[in-house]
Short mmCIF file of C-alpha atoms in Angstrom, two decimals:
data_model
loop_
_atom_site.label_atom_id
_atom_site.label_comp_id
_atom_site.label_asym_id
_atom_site.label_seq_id
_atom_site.Cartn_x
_atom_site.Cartn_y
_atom_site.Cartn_z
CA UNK A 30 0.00 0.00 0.00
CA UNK A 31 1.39 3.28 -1.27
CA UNK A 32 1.73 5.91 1.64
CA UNK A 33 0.30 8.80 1.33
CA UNK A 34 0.93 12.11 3.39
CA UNK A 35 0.65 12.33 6.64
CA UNK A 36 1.36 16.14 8.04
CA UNK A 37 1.03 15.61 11.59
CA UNK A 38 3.63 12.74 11.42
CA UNK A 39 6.65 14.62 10.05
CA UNK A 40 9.58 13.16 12.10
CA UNK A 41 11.30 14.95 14.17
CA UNK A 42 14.64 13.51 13.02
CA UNK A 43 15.50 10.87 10.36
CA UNK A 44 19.29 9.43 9.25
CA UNK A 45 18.90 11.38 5.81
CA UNK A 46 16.76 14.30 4.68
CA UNK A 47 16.05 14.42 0.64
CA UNK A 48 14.47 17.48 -0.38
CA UNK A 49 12.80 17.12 -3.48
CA UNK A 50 11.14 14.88 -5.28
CA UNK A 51 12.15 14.74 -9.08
CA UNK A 52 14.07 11.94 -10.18
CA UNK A 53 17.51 12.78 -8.54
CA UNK A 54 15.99 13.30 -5.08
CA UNK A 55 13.68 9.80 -5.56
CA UNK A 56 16.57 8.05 -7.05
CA UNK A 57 18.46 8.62 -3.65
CA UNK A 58 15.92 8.15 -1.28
CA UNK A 59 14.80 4.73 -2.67
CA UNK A 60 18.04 3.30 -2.73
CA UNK A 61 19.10 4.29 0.62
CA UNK A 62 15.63 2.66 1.83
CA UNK A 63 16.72 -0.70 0.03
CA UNK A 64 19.94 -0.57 1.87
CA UNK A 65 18.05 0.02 5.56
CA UNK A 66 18.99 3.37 5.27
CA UNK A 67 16.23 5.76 7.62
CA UNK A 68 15.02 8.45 4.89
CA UNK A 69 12.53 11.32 4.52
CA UNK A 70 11.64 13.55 1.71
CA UNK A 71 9.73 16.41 1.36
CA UNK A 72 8.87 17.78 -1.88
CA UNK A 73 7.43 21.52 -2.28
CA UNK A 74 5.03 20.72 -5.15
CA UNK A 75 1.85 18.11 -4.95
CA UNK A 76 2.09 15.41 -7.78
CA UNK A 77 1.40 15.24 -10.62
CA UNK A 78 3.66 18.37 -11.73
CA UNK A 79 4.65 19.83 -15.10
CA UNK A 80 8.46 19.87 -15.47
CA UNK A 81 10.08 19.55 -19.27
CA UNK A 82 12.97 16.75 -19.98
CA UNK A 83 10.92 14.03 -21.09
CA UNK A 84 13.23 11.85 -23.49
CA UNK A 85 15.01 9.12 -21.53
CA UNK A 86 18.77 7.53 -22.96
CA UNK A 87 19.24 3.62 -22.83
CA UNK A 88 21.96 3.64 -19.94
CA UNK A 89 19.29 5.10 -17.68
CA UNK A 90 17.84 1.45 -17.48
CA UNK A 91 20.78 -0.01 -15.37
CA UNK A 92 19.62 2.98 -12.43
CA UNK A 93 16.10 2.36 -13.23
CA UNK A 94 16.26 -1.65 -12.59
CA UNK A 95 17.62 -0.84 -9.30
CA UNK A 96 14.75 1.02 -8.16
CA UNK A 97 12.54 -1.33 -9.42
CA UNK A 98 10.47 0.71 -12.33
CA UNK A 99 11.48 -1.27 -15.10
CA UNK A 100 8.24 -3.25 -14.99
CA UNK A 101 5.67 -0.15 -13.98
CA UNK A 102 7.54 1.56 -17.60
CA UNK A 103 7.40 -1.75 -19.63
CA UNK A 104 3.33 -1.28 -18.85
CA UNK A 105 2.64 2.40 -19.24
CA UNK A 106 1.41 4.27 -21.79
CA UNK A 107 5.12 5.86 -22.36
CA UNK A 108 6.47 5.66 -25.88
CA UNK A 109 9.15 3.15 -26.84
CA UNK A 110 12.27 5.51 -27.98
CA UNK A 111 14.88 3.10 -30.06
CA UNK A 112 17.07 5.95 -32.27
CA UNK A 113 17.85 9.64 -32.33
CA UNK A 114 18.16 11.43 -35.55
CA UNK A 115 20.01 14.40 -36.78
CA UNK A 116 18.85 17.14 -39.26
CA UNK A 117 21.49 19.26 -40.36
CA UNK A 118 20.79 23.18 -41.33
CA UNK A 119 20.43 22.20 -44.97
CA UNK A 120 17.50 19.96 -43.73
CA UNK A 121 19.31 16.55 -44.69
CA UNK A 122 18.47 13.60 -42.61
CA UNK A 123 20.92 11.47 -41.14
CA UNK A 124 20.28 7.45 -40.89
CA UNK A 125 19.08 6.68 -38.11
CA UNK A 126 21.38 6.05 -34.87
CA UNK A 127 19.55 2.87 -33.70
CA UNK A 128 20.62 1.94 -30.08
CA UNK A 129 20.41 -1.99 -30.51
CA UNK A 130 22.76 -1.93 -33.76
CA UNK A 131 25.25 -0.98 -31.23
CA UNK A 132 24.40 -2.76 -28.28
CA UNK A 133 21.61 -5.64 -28.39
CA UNK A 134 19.02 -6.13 -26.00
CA UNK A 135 16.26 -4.66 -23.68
CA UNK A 136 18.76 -1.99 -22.45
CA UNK A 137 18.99 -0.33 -25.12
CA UNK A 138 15.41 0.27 -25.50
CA UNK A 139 13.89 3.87 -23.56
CA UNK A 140 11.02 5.61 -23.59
CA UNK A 141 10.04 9.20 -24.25
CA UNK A 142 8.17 10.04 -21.21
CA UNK A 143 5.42 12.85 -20.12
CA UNK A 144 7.39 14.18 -16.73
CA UNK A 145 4.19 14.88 -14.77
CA UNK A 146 2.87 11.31 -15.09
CA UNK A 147 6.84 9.82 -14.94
CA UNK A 148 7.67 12.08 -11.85
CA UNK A 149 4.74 10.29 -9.66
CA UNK A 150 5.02 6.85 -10.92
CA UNK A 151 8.86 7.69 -9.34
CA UNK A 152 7.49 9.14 -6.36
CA UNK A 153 4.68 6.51 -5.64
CA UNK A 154 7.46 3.72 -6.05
CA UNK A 155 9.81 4.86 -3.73
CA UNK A 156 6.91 5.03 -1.28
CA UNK A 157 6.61 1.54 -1.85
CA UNK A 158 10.15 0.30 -0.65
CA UNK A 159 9.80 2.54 2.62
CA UNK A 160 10.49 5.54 1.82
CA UNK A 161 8.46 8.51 3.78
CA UNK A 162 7.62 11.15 1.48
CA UNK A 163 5.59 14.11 2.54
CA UNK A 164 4.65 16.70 -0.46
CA UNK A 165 3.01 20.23 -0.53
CA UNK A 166 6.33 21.07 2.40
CA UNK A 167 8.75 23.94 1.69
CA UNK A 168 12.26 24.17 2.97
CA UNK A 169 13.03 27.61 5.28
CA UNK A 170 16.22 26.57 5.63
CA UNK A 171 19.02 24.51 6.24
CA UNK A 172 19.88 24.35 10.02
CA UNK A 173 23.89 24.63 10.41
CA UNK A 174 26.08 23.64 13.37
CA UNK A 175 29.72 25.71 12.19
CA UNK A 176 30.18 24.42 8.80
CA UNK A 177 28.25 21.39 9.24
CA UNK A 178 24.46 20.81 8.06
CA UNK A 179 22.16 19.17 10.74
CA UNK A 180 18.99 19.42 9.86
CA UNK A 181 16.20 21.16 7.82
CA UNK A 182 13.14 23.86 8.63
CA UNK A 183 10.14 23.58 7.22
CA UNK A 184 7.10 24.72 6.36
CA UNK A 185 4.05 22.51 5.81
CA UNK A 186 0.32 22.66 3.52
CA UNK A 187 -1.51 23.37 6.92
CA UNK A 188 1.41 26.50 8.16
CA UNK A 189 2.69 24.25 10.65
CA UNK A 190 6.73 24.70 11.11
CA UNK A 191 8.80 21.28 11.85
CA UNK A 192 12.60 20.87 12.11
CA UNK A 193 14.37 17.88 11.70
CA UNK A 194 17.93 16.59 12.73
CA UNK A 195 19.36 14.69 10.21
CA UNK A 196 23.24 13.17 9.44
CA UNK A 197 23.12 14.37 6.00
CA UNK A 198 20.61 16.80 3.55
CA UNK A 199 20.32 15.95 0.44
CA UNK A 200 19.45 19.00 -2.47
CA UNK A 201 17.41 17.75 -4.77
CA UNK A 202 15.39 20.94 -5.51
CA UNK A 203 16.28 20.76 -8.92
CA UNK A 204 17.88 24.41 -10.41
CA UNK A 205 16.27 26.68 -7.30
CA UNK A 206 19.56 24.57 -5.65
CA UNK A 207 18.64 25.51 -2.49
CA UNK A 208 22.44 24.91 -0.59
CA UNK A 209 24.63 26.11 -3.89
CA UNK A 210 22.80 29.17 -4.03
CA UNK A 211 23.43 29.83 -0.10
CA UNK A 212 27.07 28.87 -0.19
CA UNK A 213 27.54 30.56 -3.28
CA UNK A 214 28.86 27.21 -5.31
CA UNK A 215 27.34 27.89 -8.73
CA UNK A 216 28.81 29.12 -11.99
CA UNK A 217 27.86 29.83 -15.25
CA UNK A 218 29.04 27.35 -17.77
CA UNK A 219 31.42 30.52 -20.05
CA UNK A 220 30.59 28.20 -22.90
CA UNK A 221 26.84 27.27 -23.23
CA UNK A 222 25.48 30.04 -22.74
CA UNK A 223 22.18 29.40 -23.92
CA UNK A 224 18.22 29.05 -23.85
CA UNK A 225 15.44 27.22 -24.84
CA UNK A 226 11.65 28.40 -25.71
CA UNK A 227 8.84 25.56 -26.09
CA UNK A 228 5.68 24.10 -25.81
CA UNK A 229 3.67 21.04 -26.98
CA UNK A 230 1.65 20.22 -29.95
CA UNK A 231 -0.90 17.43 -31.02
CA UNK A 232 -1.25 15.71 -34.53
CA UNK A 233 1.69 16.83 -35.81
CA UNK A 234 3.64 14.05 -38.18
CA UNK A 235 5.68 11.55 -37.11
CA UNK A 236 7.54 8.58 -38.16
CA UNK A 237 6.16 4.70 -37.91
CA UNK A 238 7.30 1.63 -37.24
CA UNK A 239 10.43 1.77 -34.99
CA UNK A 240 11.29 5.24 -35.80
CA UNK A 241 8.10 6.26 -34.34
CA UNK A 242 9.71 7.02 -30.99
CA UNK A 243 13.11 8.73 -31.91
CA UNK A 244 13.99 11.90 -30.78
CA UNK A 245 14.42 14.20 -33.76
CA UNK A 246 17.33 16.85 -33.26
CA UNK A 247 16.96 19.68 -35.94
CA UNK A 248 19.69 22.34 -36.25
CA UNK A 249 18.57 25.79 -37.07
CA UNK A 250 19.60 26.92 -40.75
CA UNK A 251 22.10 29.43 -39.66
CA UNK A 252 23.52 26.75 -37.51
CA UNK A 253 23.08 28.98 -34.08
CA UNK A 254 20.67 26.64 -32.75
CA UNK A 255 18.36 23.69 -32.91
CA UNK A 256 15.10 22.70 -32.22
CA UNK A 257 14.15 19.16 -30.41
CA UNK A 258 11.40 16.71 -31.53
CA UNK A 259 9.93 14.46 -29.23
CA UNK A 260 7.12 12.70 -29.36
CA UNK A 261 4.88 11.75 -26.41
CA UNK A 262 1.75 9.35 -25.81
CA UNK A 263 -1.79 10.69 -26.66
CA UNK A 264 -0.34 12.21 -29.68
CA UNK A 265 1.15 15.04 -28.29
CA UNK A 266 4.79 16.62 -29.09
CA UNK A 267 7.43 18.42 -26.99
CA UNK A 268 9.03 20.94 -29.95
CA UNK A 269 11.48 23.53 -28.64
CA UNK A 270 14.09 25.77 -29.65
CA UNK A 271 17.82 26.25 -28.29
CA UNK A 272 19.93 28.99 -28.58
CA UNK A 273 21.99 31.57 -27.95
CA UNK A 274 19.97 33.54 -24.94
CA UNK A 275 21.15 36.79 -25.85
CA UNK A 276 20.08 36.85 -29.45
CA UNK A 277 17.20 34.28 -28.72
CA UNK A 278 15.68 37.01 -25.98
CA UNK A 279 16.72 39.99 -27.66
CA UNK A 280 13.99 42.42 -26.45
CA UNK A 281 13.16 43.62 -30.19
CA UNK A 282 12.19 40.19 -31.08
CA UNK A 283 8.69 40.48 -29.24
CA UNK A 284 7.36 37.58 -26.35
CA UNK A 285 8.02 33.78 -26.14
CA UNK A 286 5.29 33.39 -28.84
CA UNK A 287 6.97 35.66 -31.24
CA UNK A 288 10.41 34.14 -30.61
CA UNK A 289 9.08 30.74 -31.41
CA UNK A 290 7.29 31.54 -33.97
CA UNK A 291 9.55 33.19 -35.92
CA UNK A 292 12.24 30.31 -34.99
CA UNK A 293 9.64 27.81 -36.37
CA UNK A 294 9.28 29.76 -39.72
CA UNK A 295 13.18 30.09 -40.46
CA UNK A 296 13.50 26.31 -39.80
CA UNK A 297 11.67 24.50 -42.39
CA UNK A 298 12.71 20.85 -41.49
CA UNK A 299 10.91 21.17 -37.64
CA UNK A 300 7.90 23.67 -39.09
CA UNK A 301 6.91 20.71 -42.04
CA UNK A 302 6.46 18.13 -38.84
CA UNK A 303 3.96 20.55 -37.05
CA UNK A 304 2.11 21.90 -40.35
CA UNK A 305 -1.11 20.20 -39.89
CA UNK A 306 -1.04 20.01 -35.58
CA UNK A 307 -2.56 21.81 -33.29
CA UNK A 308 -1.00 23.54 -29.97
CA UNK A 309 -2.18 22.07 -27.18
CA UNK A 310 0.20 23.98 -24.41
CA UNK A 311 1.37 27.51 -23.31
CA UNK A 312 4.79 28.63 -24.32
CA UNK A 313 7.43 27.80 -21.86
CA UNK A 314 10.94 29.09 -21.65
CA UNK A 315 14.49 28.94 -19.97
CA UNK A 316 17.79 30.93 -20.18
CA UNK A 317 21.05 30.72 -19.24
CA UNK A 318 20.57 27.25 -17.87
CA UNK A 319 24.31 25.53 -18.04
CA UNK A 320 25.90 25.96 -14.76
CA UNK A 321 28.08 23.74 -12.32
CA UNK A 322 28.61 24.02 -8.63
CA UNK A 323 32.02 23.76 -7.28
CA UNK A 324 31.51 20.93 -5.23
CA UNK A 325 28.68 18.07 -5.01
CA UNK A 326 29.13 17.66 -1.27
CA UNK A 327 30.57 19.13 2.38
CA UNK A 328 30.23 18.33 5.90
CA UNK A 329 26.84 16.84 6.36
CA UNK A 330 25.78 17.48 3.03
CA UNK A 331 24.84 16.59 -0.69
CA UNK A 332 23.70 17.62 -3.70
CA UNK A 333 22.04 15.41 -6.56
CA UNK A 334 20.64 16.43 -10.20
CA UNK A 335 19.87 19.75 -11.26
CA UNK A 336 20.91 21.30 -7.19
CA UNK A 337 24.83 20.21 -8.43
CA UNK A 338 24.13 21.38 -12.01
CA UNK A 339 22.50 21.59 -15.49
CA UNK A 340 23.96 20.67 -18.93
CA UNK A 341 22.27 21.80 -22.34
CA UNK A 342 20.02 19.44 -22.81
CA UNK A 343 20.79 18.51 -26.68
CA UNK A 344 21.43 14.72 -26.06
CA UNK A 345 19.16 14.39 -23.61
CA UNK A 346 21.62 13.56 -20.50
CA UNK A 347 19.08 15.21 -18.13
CA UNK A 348 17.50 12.38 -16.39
CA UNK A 349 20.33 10.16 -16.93
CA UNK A 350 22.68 12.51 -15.17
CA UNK A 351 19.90 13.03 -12.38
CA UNK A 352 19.51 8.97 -11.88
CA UNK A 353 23.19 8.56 -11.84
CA UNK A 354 24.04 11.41 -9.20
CA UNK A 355 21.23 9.99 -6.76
CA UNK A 356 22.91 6.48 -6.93
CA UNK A 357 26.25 7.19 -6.68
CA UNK A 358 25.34 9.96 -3.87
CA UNK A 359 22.81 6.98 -2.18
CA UNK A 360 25.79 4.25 -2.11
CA UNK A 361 28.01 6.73 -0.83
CA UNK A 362 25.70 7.91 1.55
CA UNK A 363 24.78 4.48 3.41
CA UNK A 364 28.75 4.07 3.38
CA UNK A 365 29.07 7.08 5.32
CA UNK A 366 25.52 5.95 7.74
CA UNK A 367 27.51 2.18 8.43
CA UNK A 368 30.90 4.38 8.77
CA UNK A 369 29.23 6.98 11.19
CA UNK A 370 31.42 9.36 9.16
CA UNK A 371 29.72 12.51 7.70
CA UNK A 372 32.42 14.71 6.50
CA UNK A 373 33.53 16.49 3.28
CA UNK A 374 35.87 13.83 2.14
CA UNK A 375 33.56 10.85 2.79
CA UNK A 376 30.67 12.23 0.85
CA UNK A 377 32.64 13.82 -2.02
CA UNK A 378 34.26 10.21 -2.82
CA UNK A 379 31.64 9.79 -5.79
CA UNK A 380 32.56 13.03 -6.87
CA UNK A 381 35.38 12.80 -9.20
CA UNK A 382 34.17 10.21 -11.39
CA UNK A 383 30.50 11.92 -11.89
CA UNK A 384 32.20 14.76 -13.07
CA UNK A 385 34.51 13.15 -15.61
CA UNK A 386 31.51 11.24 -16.90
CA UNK A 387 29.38 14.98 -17.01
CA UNK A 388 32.15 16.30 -18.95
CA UNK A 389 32.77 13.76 -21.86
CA UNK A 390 28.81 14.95 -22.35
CA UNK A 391 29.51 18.33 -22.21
CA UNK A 392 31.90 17.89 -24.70
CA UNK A 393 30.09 16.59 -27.40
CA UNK A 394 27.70 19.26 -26.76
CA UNK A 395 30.56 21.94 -27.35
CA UNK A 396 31.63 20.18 -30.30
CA UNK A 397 28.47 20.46 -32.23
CA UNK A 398 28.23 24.16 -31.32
CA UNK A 399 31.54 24.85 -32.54
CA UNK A 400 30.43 23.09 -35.64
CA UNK A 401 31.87 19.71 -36.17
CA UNK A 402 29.83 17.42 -37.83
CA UNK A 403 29.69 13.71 -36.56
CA UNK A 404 28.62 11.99 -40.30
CA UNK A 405 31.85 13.36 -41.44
CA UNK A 406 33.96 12.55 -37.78
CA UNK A 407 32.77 8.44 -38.13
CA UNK A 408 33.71 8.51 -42.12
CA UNK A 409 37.10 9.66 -41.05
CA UNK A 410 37.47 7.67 -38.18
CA UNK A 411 35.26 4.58 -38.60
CA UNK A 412 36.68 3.06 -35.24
CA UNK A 413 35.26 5.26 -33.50
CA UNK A 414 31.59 5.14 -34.01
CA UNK A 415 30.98 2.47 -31.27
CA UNK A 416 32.58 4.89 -28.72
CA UNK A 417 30.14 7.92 -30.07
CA UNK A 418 27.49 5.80 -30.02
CA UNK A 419 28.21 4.93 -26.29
CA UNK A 420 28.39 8.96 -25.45
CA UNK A 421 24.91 8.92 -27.53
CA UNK A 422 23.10 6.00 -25.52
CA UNK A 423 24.71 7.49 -21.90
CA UNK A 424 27.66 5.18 -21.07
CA UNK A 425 29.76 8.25 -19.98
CA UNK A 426 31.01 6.73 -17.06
CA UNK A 427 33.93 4.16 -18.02
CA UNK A 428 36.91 5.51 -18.76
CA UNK A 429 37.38 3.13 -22.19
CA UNK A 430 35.19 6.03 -24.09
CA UNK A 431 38.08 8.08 -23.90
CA UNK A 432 39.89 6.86 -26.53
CA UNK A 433 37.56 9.59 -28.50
CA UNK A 434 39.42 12.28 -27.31
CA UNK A 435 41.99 12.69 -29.55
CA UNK A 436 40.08 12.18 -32.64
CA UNK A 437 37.91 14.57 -31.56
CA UNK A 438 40.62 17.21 -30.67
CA UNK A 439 42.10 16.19 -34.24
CA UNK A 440 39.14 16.82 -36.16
CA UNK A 441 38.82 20.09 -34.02
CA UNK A 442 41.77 21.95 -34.67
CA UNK A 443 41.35 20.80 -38.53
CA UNK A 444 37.95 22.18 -38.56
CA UNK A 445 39.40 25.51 -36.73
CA UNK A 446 42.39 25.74 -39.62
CA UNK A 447 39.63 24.84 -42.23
CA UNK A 448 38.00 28.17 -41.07
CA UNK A 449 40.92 29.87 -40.69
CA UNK A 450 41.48 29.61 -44.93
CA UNK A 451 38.58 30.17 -45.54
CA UNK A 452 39.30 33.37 -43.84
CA UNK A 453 42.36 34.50 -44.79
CA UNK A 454 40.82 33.70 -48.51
#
């Protein structure tokens, strides 16, 4: 039986404190329940909630077979996502990359999910293996001792204050990053400086047959930006634009509706797909969204997902990146609970390697900002196509996939003297 709230029983202490309840935030809680771990979380929102970042990679399966949702997604309504596509700014198409050429088997089969509906079926499950969650409760604040976090405030749906003692907090609350922002831990990615306007649409045209599920990633004729395709269940879209946020938001260019609109008409490749549908959603937007905090962890605490940091979200790491923090931060975690030891340099052990893995991502997304095209990259390197396609599916976490880094830097500073001629001609 799924437990539901229960406002007058808020604990007045508990081993571990998760606040939030998106993936990152569930993913940690739930594990550290499976390993006896005493949890509670407290989200601020009631479920179901809209949040964007729908379209799931294959390598979150491995984190979401742990927490036991493989079965509850094999049975939803969520569609099957097998391939992601490319569109280049002359509007060819590339073949498809399909995840099972590469590596056979269920895990290389996802799904393109709608977040409100995915959030709670994430939520309700982690209920299920003991953990307490209580939602509709804001966080006032962290309660310190020196340099070391204790405990939470909070407020609840009926007023009420609580505080509770805890041996670690965990931030999940997503970008509002509730610790980074007090300490003063985040900064702006110099390089992705970017933003994203979208909304949803139903009936537009899509693919059948396997491709029916694949994410569709559309670069913008003058090769600034690019606009995602993804479809959803009930025949409904996600279709947004990314791109540079000062030229995207330029104050001349009108309101979010304008913006997009005018994106949509200079792109012919994504407007074609949404000739004949019908908007079904407001018009949602983001900017400057790539950041980093300096450090995923101190003295009796943690942070998990989008409270550590955000990365442009054009191959879809998201989710993947949230799942992985909250289980490396959860088995870290109930290390520390069995060691009794809370400090800095027991709960920033799982640091260095989520990092590396978030930056082999990040690099790919630089690279096709700066230009370099991946059709041409596998012709001249054919060996490396397996590795790419690893980046592509999520395995950015075993250090074998760096064997792409010097063919990438190659191709790189040949496509930087390439541009150089062209200049000096």
């Amino acid at each position: 039986m799924i437990q539901t709230n229960s406002l007058h029983t808020i604990p007045s202490a508990a081993q571990v404190v998760v606040l939030g309840g998106g993936p990152a935030g569930v993913t940690t809680a739930t594990l550290l329940a499976q390993q006896g771990v005493d949890v509670a979380l407290f989200e601020r929102e009631t479920f179901p909630r809209f949040h964007v970042g729908e379209s799931l990679i294959p390598e979150t399966y491995w984190v979401l077979e742990r927490l036991g949702m493989l079965e509850k997604l094999k049975t939803s309504c969520f569609v099957r996502k097998e391939s992601v596509q490319f569109v280049n700014a002359q509007g060819k198409v590339s073949e498809p990359f399909y995840f099972t050429d590469h590596k056979p088997g269920e895990s290389s089969r996802t799904w393109q999910v709608l977040r409100s509906e995915f959030d709670k079926m994430m939520l309700d499950n982690a209920r299920e293996q003991g953990v307490q969650a209580w939602e509709g409760v804001r966080v006032l604040d962290v309660v310190w001792e020196g340099n070391r976090a204790s405990g939470v405030r909070l407020l609840d749906a009926a007023g009420d204050q609580h505080q509770v003692h805890a041996s670690v907090v965990v931030d999940a609350t997503g970008q509002s990053s509730f610790i980074a922002n007090k300490l003063k831990l985040r900064v702006k990615d110099p390089d992705l400086k970017k933003g994203s306007i979208w909304t949803y649409w139903k009936g537009a045209f899509r693919d059948t047959g396997v491709d029916a599920g694949a994410t569709i990633i559309i670069q913008t004729p003058d090769k600034k930006g690019w606009f995602w395709f993804i479809p959803l269940h009930d025949d409904v879209v996600s279709l947004g634009v990314v791109s540079d946020f000062k030229s995207l938001f330029a104050a001349s260019r009108g309101d979010h509706e304008a913006i997009y609109t005018e994106e949509l008409h200079l792109c012919p490749a994504a407007l074609q797909r949404i000739a004949n549908a019908t908007r079904c959603a407001p018009f949602y937007a983001t900017k400057d969204y790539s950041y980093r905090s300096t450090q995923v962890a101190g003295n009796g605490w943690v942070l998990v997902g989008d409270a550590f940091g955000f990365l442009d979200p054009l191959y879809s790491s998201g989710v993947l990146l949230a799942l992985k923090s909250g289980q490396l931060a959860a088995d870290n975690i109930a290390e520390a609970v069995r060691l009794g030891d809370y400090s800095e340099t027991q709960l920033r052990k799982w640091e260095p390697g989520f990092v590396r893995g978030m930056n082999r991502m990040r690099q790919l997304v630089c690279d096709f900002y700066d230009g370099l095209n991946f059709g041409r990259f596998v012709k001249e390197y054919p060996n490396m196509k397996g590795i790419l396609t690893d980046l592509l599916i999520g395995d950015l976490f075993d250090d074998k996939v760096d064997a792409i880094i010097e063919p990438l830097n190659h191709a790189r500073t040949s496509l930087r003297e390439y541009r150089e001629q062209q200049l000096v001609g």
